[in-house]
mmCIF file of C-alpha atoms and ligand atoms in Angstrom:
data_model
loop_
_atom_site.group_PDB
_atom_site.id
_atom_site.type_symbol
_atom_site.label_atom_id
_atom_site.label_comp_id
_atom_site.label_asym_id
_atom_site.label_seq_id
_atom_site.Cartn_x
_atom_site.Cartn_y
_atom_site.Cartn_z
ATOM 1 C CA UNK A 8 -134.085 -147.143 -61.142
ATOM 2 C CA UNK A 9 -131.114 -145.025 -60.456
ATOM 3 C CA UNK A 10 -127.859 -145.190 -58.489
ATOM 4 C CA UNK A 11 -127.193 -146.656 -54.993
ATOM 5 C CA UNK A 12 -129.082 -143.891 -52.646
ATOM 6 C CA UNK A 13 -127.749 -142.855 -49.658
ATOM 7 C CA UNK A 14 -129.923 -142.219 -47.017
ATOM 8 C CA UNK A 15 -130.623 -141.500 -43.648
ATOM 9 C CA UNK A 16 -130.310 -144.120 -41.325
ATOM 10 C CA UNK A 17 -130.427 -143.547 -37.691
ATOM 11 C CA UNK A 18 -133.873 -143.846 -37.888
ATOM 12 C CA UNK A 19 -135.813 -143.296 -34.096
ATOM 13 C CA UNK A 20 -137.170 -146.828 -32.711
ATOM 14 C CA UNK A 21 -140.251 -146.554 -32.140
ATOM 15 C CA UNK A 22 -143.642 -149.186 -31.523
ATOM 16 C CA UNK A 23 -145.048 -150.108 -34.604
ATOM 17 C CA UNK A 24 -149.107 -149.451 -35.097
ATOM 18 C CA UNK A 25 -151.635 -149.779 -38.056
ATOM 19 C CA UNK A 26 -153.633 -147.330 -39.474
ATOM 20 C CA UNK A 27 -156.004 -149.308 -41.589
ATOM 21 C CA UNK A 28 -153.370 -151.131 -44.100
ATOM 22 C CA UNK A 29 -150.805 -148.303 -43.232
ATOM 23 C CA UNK A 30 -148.047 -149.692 -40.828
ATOM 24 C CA UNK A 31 -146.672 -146.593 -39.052
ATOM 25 C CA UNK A 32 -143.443 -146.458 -36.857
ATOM 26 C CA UNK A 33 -141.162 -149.743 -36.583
ATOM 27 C CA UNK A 34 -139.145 -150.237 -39.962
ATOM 28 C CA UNK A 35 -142.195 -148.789 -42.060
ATOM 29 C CA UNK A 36 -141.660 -146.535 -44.495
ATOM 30 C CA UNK A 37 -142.232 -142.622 -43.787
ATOM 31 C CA UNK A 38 -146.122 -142.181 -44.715
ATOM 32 C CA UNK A 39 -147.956 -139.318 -45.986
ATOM 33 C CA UNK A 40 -150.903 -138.031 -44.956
ATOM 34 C CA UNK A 41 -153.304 -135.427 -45.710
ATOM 35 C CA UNK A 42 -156.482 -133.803 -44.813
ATOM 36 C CA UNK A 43 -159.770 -133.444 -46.685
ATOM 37 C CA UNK A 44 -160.713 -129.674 -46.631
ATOM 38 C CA UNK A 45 -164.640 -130.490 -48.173
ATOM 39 C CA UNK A 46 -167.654 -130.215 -45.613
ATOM 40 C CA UNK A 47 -167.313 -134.095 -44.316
ATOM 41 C CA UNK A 48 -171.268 -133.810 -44.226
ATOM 42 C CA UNK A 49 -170.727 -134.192 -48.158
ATOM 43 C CA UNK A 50 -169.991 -137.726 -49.090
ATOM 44 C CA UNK A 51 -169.955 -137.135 -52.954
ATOM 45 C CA UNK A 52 -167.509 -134.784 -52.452
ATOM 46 C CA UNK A 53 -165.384 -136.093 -49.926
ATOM 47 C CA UNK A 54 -165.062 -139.127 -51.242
ATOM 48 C CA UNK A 55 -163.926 -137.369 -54.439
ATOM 49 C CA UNK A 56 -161.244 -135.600 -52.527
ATOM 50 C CA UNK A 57 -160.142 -138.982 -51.108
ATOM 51 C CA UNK A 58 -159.893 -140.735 -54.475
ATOM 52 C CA UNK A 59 -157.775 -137.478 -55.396
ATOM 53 C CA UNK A 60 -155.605 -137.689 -52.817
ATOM 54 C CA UNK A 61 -155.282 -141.360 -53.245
ATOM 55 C CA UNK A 62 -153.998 -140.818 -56.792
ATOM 56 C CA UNK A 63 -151.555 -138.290 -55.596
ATOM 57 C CA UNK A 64 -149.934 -140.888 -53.586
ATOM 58 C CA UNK A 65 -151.700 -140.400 -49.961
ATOM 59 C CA UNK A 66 -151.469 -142.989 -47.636
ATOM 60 C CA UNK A 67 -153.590 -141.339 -44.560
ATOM 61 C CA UNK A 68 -156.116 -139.244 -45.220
ATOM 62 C CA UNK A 69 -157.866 -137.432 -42.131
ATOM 63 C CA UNK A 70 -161.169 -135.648 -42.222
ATOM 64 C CA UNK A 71 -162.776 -133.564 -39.691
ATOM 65 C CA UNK A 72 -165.568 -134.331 -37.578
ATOM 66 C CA UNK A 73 -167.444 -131.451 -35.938
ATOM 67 C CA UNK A 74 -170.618 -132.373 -35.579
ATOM 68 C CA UNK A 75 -173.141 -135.789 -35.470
ATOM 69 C CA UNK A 76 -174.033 -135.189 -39.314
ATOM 70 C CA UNK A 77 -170.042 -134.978 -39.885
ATOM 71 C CA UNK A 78 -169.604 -138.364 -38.120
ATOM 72 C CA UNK A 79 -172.954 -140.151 -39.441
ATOM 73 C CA UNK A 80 -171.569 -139.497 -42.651
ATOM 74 C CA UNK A 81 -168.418 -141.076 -42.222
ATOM 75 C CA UNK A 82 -170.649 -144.067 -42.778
ATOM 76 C CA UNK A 83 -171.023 -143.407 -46.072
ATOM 77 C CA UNK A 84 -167.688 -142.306 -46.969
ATOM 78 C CA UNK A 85 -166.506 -145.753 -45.664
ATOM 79 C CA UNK A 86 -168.893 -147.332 -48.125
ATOM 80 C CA UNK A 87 -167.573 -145.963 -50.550
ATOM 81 C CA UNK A 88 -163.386 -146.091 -50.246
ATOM 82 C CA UNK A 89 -160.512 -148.348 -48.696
ATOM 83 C CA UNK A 90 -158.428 -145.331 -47.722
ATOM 84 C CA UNK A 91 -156.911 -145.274 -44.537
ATOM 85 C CA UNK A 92 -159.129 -142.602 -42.704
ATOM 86 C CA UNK A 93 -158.496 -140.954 -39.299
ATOM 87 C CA UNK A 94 -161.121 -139.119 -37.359
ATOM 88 C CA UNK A 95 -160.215 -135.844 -36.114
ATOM 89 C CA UNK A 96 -162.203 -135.319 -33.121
ATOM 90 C CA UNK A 97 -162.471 -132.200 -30.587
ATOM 91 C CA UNK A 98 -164.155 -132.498 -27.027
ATOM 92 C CA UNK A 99 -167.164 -134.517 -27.636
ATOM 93 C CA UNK A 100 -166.569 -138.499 -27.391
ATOM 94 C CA UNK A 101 -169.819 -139.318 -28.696
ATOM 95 C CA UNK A 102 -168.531 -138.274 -32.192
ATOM 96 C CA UNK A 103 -165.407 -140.830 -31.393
ATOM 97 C CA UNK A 104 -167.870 -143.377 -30.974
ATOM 98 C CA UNK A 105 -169.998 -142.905 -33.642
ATOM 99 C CA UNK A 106 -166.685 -142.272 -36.486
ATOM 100 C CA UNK A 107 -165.706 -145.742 -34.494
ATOM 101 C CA UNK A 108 -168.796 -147.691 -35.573
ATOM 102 C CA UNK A 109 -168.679 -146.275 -39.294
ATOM 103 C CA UNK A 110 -165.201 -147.782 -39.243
ATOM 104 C CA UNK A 111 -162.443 -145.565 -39.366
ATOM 105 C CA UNK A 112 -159.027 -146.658 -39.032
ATOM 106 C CA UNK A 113 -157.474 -144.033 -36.348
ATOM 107 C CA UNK A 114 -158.784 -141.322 -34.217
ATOM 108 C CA UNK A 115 -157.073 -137.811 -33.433
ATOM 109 C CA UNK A 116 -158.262 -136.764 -30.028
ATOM 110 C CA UNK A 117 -157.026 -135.455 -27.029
ATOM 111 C CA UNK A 118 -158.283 -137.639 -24.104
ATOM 112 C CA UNK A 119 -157.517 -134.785 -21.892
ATOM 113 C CA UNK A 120 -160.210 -132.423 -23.332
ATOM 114 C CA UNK A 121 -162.889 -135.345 -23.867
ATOM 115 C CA UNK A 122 -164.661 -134.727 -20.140
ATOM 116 C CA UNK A 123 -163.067 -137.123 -17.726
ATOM 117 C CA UNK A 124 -162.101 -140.710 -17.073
ATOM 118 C CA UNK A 125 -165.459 -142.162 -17.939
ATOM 119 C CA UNK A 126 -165.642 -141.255 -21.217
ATOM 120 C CA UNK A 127 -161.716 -141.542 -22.117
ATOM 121 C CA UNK A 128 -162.459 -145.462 -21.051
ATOM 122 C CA UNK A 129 -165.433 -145.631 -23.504
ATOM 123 C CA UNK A 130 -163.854 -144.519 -26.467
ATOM 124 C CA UNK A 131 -160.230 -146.828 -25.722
ATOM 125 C CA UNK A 132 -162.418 -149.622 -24.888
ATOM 126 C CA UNK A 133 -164.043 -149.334 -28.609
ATOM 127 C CA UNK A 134 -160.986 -148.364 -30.063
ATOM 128 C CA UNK A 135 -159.380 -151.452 -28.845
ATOM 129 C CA UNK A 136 -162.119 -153.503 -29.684
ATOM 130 C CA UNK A 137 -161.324 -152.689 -33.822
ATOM 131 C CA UNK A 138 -157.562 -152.009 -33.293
ATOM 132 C CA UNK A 139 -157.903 -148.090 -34.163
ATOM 133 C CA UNK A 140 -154.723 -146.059 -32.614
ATOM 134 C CA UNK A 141 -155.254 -142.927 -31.178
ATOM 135 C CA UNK A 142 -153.245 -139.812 -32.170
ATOM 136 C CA UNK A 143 -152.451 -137.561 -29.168
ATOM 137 C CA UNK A 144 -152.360 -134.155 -31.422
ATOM 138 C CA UNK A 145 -150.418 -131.422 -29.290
ATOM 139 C CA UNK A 146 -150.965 -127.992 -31.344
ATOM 140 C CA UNK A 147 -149.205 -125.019 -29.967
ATOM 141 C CA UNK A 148 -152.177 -122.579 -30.399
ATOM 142 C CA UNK A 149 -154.893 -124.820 -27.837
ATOM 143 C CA UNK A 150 -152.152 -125.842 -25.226
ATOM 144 C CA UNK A 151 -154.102 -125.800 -21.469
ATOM 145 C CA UNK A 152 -153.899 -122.919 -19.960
ATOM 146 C CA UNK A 153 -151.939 -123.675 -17.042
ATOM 147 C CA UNK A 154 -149.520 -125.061 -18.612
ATOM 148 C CA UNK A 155 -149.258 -121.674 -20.742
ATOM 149 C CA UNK A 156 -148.979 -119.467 -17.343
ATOM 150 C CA UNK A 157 -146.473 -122.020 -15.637
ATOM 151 C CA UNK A 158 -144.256 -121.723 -19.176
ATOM 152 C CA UNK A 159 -144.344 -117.519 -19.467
ATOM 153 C CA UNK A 160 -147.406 -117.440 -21.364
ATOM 154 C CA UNK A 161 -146.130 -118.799 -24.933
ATOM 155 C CA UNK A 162 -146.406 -122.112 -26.378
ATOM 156 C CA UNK A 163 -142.555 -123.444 -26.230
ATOM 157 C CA UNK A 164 -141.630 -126.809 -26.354
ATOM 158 C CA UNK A 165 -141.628 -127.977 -22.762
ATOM 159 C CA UNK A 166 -145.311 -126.693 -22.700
ATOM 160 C CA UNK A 167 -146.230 -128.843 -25.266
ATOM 161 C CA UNK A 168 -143.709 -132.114 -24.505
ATOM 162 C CA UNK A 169 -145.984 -131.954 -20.880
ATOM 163 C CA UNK A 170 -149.216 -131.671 -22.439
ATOM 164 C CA UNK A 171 -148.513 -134.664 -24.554
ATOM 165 C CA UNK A 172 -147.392 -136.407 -21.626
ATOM 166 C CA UNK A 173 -149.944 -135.497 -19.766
ATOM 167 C CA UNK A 174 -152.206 -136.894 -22.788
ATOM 168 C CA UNK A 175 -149.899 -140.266 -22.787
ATOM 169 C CA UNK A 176 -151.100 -140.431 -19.248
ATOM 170 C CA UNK A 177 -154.209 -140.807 -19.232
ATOM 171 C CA UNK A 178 -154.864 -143.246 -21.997
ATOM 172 C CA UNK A 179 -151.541 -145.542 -20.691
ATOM 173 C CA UNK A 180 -153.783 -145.516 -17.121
ATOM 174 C CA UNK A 181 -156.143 -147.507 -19.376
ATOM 175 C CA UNK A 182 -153.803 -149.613 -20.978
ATOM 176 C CA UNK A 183 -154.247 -148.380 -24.418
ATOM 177 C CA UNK A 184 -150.539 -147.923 -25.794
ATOM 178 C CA UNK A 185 -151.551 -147.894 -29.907
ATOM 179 C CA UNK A 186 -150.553 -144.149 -29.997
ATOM 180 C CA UNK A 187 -148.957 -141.972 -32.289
ATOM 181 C CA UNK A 188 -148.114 -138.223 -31.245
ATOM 182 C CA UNK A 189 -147.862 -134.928 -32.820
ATOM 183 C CA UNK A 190 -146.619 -131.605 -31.647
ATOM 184 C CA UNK A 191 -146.698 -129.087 -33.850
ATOM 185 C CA UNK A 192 -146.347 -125.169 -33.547
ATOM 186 C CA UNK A 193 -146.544 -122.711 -36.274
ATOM 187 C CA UNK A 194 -143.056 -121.619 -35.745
ATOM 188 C CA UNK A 195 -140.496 -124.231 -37.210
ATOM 189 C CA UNK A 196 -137.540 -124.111 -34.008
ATOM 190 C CA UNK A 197 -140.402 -124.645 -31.467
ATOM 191 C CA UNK A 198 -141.674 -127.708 -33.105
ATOM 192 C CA UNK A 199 -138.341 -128.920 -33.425
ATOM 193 C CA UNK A 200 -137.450 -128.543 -30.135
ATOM 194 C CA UNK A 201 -140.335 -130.100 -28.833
ATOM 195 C CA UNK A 202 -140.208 -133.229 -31.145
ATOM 196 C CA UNK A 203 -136.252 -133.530 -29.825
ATOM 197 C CA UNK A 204 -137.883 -133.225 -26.381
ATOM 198 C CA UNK A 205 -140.031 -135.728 -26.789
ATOM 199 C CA UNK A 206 -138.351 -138.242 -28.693
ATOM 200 C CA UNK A 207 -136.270 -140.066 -25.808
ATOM 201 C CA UNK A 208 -138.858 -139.783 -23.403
ATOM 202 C CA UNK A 209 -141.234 -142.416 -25.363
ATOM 203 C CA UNK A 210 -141.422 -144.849 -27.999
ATOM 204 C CA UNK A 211 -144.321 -144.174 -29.917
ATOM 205 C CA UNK A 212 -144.400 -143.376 -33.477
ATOM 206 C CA UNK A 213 -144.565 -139.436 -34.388
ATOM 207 C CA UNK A 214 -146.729 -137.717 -36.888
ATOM 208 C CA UNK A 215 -144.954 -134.757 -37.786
ATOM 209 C CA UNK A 216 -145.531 -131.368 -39.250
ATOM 210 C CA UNK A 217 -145.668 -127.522 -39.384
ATOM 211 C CA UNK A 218 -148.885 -126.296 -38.587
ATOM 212 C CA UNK A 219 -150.716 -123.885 -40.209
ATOM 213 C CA UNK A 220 -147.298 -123.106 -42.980
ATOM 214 C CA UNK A 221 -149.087 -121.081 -45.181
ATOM 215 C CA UNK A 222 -149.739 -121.106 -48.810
ATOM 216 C CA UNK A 223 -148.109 -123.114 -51.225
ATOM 217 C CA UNK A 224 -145.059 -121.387 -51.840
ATOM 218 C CA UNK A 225 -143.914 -119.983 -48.624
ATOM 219 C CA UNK A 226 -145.670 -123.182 -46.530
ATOM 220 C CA UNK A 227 -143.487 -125.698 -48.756
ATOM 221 C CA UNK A 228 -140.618 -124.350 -47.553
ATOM 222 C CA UNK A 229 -140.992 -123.824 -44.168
ATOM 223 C CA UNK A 230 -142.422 -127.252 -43.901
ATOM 224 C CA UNK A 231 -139.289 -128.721 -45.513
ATOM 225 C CA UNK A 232 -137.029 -126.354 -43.422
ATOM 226 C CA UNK A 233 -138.797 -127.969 -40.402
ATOM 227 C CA UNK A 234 -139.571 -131.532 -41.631
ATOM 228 C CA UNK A 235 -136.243 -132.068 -43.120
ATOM 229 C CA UNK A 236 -134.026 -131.457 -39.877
ATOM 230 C CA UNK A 237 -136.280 -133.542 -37.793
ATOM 231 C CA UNK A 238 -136.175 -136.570 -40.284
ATOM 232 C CA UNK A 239 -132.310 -136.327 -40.848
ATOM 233 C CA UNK A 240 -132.571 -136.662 -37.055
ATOM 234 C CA UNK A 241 -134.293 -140.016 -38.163
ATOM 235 C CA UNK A 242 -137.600 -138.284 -36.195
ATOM 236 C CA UNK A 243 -140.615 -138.904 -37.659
ATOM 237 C CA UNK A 244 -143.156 -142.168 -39.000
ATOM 238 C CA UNK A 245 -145.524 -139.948 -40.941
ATOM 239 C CA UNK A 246 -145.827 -136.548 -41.945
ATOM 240 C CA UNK A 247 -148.353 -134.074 -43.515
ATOM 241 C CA UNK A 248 -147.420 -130.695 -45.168
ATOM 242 C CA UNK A 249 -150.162 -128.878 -44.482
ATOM 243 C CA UNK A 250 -150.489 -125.796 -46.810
ATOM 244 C CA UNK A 251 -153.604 -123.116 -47.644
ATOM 245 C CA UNK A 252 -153.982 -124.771 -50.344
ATOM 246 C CA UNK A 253 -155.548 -128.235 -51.966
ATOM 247 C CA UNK A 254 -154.362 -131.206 -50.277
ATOM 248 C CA UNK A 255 -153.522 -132.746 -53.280
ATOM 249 C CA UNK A 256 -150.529 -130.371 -53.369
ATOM 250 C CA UNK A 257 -149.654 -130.979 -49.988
ATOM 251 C CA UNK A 258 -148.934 -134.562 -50.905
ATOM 252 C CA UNK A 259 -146.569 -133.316 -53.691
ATOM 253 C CA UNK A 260 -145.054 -131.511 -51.305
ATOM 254 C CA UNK A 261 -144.794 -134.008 -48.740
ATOM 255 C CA UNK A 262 -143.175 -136.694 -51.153
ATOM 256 C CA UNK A 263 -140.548 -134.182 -52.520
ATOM 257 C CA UNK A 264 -139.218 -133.749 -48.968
ATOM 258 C CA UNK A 265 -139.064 -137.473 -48.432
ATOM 259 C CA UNK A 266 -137.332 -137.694 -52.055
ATOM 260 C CA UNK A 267 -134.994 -135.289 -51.007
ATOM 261 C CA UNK A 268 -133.546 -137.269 -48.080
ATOM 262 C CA UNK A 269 -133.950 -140.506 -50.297
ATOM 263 C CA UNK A 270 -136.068 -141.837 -47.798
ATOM 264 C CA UNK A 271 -139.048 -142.748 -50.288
ATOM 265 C CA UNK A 272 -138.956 -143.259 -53.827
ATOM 266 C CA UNK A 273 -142.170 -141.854 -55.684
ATOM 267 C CA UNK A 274 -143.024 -140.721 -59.319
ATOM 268 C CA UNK A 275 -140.405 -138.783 -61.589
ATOM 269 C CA UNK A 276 -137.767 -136.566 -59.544
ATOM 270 C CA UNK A 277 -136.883 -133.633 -61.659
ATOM 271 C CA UNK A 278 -133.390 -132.306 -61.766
ATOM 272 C CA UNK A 279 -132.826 -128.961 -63.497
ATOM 273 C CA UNK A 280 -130.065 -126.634 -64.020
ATOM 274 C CA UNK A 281 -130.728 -123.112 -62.418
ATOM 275 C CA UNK A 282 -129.361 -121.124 -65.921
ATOM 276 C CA UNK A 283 -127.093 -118.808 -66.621
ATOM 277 C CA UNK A 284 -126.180 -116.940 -69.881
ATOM 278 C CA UNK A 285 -124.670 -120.285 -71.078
ATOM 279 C CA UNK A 286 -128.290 -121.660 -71.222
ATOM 280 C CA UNK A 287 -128.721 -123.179 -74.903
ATOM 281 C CA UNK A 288 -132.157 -124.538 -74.506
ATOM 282 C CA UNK A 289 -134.486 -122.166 -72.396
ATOM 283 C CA UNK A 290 -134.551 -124.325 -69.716
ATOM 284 C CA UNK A 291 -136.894 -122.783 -67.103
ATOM 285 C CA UNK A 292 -139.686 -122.570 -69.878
ATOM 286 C CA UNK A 293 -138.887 -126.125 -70.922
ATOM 287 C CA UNK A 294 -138.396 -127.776 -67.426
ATOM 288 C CA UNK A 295 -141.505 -125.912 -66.438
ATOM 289 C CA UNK A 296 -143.021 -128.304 -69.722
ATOM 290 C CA UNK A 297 -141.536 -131.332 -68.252
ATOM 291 C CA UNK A 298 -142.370 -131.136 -64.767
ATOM 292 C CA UNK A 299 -146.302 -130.615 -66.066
ATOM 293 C CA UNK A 300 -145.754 -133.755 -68.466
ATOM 294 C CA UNK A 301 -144.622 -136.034 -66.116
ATOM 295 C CA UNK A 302 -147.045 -135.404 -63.330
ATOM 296 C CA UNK A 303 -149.091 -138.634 -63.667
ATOM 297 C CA UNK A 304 -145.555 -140.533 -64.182
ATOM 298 C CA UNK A 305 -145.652 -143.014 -61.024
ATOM 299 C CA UNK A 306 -142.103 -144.868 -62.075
ATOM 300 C CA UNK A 307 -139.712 -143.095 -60.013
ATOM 301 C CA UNK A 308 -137.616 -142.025 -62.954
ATOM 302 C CA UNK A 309 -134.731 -139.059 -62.280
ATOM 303 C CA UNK A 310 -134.805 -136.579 -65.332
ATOM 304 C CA UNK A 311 -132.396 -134.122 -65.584
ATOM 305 C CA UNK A 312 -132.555 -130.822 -67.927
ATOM 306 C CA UNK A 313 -129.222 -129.043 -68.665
ATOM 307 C CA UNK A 314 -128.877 -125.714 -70.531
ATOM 308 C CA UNK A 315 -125.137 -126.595 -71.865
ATOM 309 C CA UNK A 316 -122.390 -129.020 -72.243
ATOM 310 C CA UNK A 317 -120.003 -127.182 -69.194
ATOM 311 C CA UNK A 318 -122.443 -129.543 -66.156
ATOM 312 C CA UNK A 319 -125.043 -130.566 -68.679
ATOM 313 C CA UNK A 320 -123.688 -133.875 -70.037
ATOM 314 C CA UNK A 321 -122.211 -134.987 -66.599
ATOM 315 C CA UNK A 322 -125.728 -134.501 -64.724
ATOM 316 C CA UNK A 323 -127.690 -135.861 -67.652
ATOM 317 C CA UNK A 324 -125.134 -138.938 -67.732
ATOM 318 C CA UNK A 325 -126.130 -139.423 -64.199
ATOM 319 C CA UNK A 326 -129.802 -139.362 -64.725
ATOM 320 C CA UNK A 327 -131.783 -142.010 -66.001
ATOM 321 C CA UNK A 328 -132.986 -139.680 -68.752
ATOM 322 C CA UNK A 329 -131.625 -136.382 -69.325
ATOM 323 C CA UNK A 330 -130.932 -133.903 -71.523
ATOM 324 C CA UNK A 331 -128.444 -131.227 -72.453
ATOM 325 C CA UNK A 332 -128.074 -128.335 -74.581
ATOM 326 C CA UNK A 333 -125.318 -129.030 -76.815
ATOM 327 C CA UNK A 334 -124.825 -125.584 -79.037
ATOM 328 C CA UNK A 335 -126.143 -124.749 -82.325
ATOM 329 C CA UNK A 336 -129.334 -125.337 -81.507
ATOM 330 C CA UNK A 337 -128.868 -129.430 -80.955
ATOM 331 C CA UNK A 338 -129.900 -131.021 -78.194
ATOM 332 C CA UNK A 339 -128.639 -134.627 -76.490
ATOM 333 C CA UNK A 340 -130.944 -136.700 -74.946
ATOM 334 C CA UNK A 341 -129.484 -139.608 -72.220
ATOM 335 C CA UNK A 342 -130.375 -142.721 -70.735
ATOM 336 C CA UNK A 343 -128.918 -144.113 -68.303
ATOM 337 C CA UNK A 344 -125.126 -142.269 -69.062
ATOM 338 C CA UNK A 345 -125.614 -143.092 -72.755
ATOM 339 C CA UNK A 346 -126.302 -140.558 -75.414
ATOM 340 C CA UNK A 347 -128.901 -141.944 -77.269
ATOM 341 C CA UNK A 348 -130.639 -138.932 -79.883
ATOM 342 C CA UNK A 349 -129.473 -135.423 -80.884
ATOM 343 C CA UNK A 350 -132.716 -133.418 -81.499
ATOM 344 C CA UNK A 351 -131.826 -130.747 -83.825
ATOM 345 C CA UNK A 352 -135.345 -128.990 -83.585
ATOM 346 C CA UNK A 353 -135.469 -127.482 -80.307
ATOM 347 C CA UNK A 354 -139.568 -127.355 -80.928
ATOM 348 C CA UNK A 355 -139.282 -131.289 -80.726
ATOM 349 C CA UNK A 356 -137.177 -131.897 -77.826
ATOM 350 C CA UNK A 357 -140.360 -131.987 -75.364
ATOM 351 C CA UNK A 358 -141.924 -134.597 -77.283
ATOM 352 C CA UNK A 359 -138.458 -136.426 -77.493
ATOM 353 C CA UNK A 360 -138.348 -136.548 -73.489
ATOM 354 C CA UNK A 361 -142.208 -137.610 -73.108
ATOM 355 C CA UNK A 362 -141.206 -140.452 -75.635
ATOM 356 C CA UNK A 363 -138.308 -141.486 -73.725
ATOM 357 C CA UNK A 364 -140.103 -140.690 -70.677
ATOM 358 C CA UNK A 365 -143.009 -143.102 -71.243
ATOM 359 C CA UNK A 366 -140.849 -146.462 -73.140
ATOM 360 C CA UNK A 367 -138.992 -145.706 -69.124
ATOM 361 C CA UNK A 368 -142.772 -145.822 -67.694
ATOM 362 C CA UNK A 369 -143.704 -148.624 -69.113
ATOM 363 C CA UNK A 370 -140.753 -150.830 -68.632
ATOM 364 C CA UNK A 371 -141.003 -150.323 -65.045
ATOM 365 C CA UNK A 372 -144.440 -151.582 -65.065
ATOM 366 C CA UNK A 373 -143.186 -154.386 -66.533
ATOM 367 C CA UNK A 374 -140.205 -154.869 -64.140
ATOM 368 C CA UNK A 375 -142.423 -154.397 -61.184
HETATM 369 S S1 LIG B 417 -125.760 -126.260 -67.020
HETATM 370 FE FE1 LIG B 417 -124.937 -124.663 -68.333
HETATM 371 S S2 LIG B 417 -126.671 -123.283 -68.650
HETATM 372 FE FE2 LIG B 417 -127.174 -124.510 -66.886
HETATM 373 S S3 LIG B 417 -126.464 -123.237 -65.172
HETATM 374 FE FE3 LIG B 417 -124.842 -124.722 -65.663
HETATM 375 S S4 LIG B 417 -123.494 -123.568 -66.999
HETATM 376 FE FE4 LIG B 417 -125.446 -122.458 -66.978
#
C-alpha cells in the first residue's frame, strides 16, 4: 500500500521443502515460527495457544514432545487445527514415530542422539513416507562433548558447523535430504559466525534464531541485532524470536524484524517521531494509543505520528496515514501525501486516526 520498497536481495539459494502448507527455502517468503509453551499433554489448551498464534500471524508452530502422553496427544491437537506443526523431539525415536502417525508436518531431532543407525532409518523411512522434513537443531548449550574438548571447551561456531554436519551425515547416508538446519547459541556473534560457516558448505534451508534472548524487551533486541545481520546477508528461510515471554509476542517480534528489512509485509507498521520540546501533540502517550488500536489491523498500512510541522508533515506525507502536530493545538491528519482533516480537539485526534485507519482496512479487503 505504500511506496516502492527496497529490499534485500541477495537472498542464499537454498532447496526448497514443505512444512505442511508452509514452503520454506527456494523463493518462499521468510516464515515465522513459534513455539507453544502449554503442557502439550493439554489439547484444550494447546490448541488454544495455536489458534492464538495463528491469529498473530504464525506460520510454524512447534510444540514439545517429552514424553508418550505428549506425543499421543498430538493426535488430538491435529484433530483439531490445520497449523503447520513440528515435533520437537529429544533422544527417543519412538516419540518421532508416534508425533509421525498423529500427522505432524516436520520433526526437530537430532539423528545423532536418537541411538544408532537402526532407528535413524526408521524414523526417515516414515518421514519420507508423509513428506515431513527433518530439522537438524544445533544448540550451543548440548553440543557433543568431544567436539567441545577438541574446540577449547566452549561452544564456538566451528563446534557447532561440525555437529550439524555431522547430523547432515547421517540422515544424507539414508538418502533423506528434506532438511532444514538451525544453529543457534545464546550469544549473538557466535551464532552468526556459525550460520556464515555454514551457509556455503550446504544448500538447505536455515531456521534461524537467538536462543534463549531473554525477556521481551532485552530478547527483542538482541534477536533483531542477530537476526537482522544474518538476513541482510540474505541468510535465513524462517525464523523464531524466541523470548521469556508468550509466543504470541514473539511473533510480533519476529514480523517487525522482517518489516524492517522490507522483506515481509504484515499488519500496520508504526512510524513515530522520538519528541523533543517541539512536540505539539504528546506523542509517546498518543502513539502508545495507536499502536494498541491498530493491533488487530492485518492491512499492512504505514502510520506515521509527528509532534510538529519541522519533520512532521514530510513523514506524514510519506505515510499512507499520518499525522502531525500543527501548533495551536490543531492537528493534520494525511493520506497518502494529502492533507485531508485538521482536528482542532486534540481529545479527538485518536478517534480521527482509528476512523481513517479502518475506511484504509477495509478498502484493502476489498482490493485484495
Ligand atoms: S517531529 Fe517535531 S516534535 Fe517530533 S522529534 Fe521532530 S522536531 Fe521534535
Amino acid at each position: 500500500m505504500s511506496d516502492t520498497l527496497h529490499a534485500i536481495t541477495n537472498r542464499r539459494s537454498t532447496r526448497a521443502i514443505r512444512v505442511g502448507r508452509v514452503a520454506i527455502g527456494g523463493s518462499a517468503p521468510i516464515a515465522v515460527q513459534s513455539m507453544t509453551n502449554t503442557d502439550t499433554r493439554d489439547v484444550e489448551a494447546t490448541v488454544h495457544q495455536i489458534e492464538a498464534l495463528l491469529t498473530a500471524g504464525c506460520e510454524v508452530i512447534r510444540l514439545a514432545v517429552p514424553d508418550m502422553e505428549s506425543a499421543r496427544a498430538l493426535h488430538g491437537i491435529r484433530e483439531r487445527t490445520y497449523a503447520p506443526l513440528i515435533a520437537d523431539i529429544h533422544f527417543n525415536h519412538v516419540l518421532a514415530l508416534e508425533a509421525l502417525r498423529a500427522g505432524v508436518d516436520g520433526l526437530r531431532l537430532n539423528p545423532g542422539n536418537i541411538g544408532g543407525a537402526a532407528r535413524v532409518k526408521e524414523v526417515v523411512e516414515a518421514a519420507s513416507e508423509r513428506g515431513v522434513p527433518i530439522r537438524i537443531g544445533v544448540n550451543g548449550g548440548s553440543l557433543e562433548k568431544d567436539l567441545l574438548a577438541r574446540y577449547g571447551g566452549r561452544p564456538s561456531a566451528e563446534a557447532m558447523v561440525e555437529s550439524a554436519l555431522r547430523h547432515v551425515a547421517i540422515l544424507e547416508s539414508v538418502g533423506f535430504r528434506d532438511i532444514k538446519i538451525s544453529l543457534k547459541a545464546t550469544d549473538v556473534p557466535t551464532t552468526v559466525a556459525a550460520y556464515r560457516l555454514l551457509a556455503p558448505k550446504v544448500d538447505y534451508p536455515f531456521h534461524i534464531g537467538i536462543t534463549e534472548a531473554g525477556t521481551r524487551f532485552g530478547g527483542s533486541i538482541k534477536s533483531a541485532v542477530g537476526l537482522g545481520i544474518l538476513l541482510a546477508e540474505g541468510i535465513g528461510d524462517t525464523i523464531r524470536v524466541s523470548l521469556t515471554d508468550d509466543p504470541v509476542e514473539e511473533v510480533r517480534a519476529a514480523f517487525e524484524i522482517l518489516k524492517a528489512l522490507n522483506l515481509r509485509r504484515h499488519g500496520p507498521t508504526l512510524i513515530a517521531c522520538p519528541t523533543c520540546g517541539r512536540d505539539e501533540l504528546d506523542v509517546i502517550s498518543l502513539a502508545k494509543e495507536v499502536e494498541a488500536a491498530i493491533g488487530g489491523v492485518k492491512a499492512p498500512i504505514k502510520i506515521a505520528v509527528m509532534g510538529c510541522v519541522v519533520n512532521g508533515p514530510g513523514e506524514a506525507e510519506q505515510a499512507d496515514l499520518g499525522v502531525a502536530g500543527g501548533g495551536r493545538g490543531v492537528s493534520m491528519l494525511y493520506r497518502k501525501g494529502k492533507m485531508i482533516r485538521r482536528v482542532t480537539d486534540r481529545s479527538q485526534l485518536l478517534a480521527a486516526i482509528i476512523e481513517e485507519v479502518k475506511k484504509m482496512s477495509d478498502e484493502h479487503e476489498i482490493v485484495a
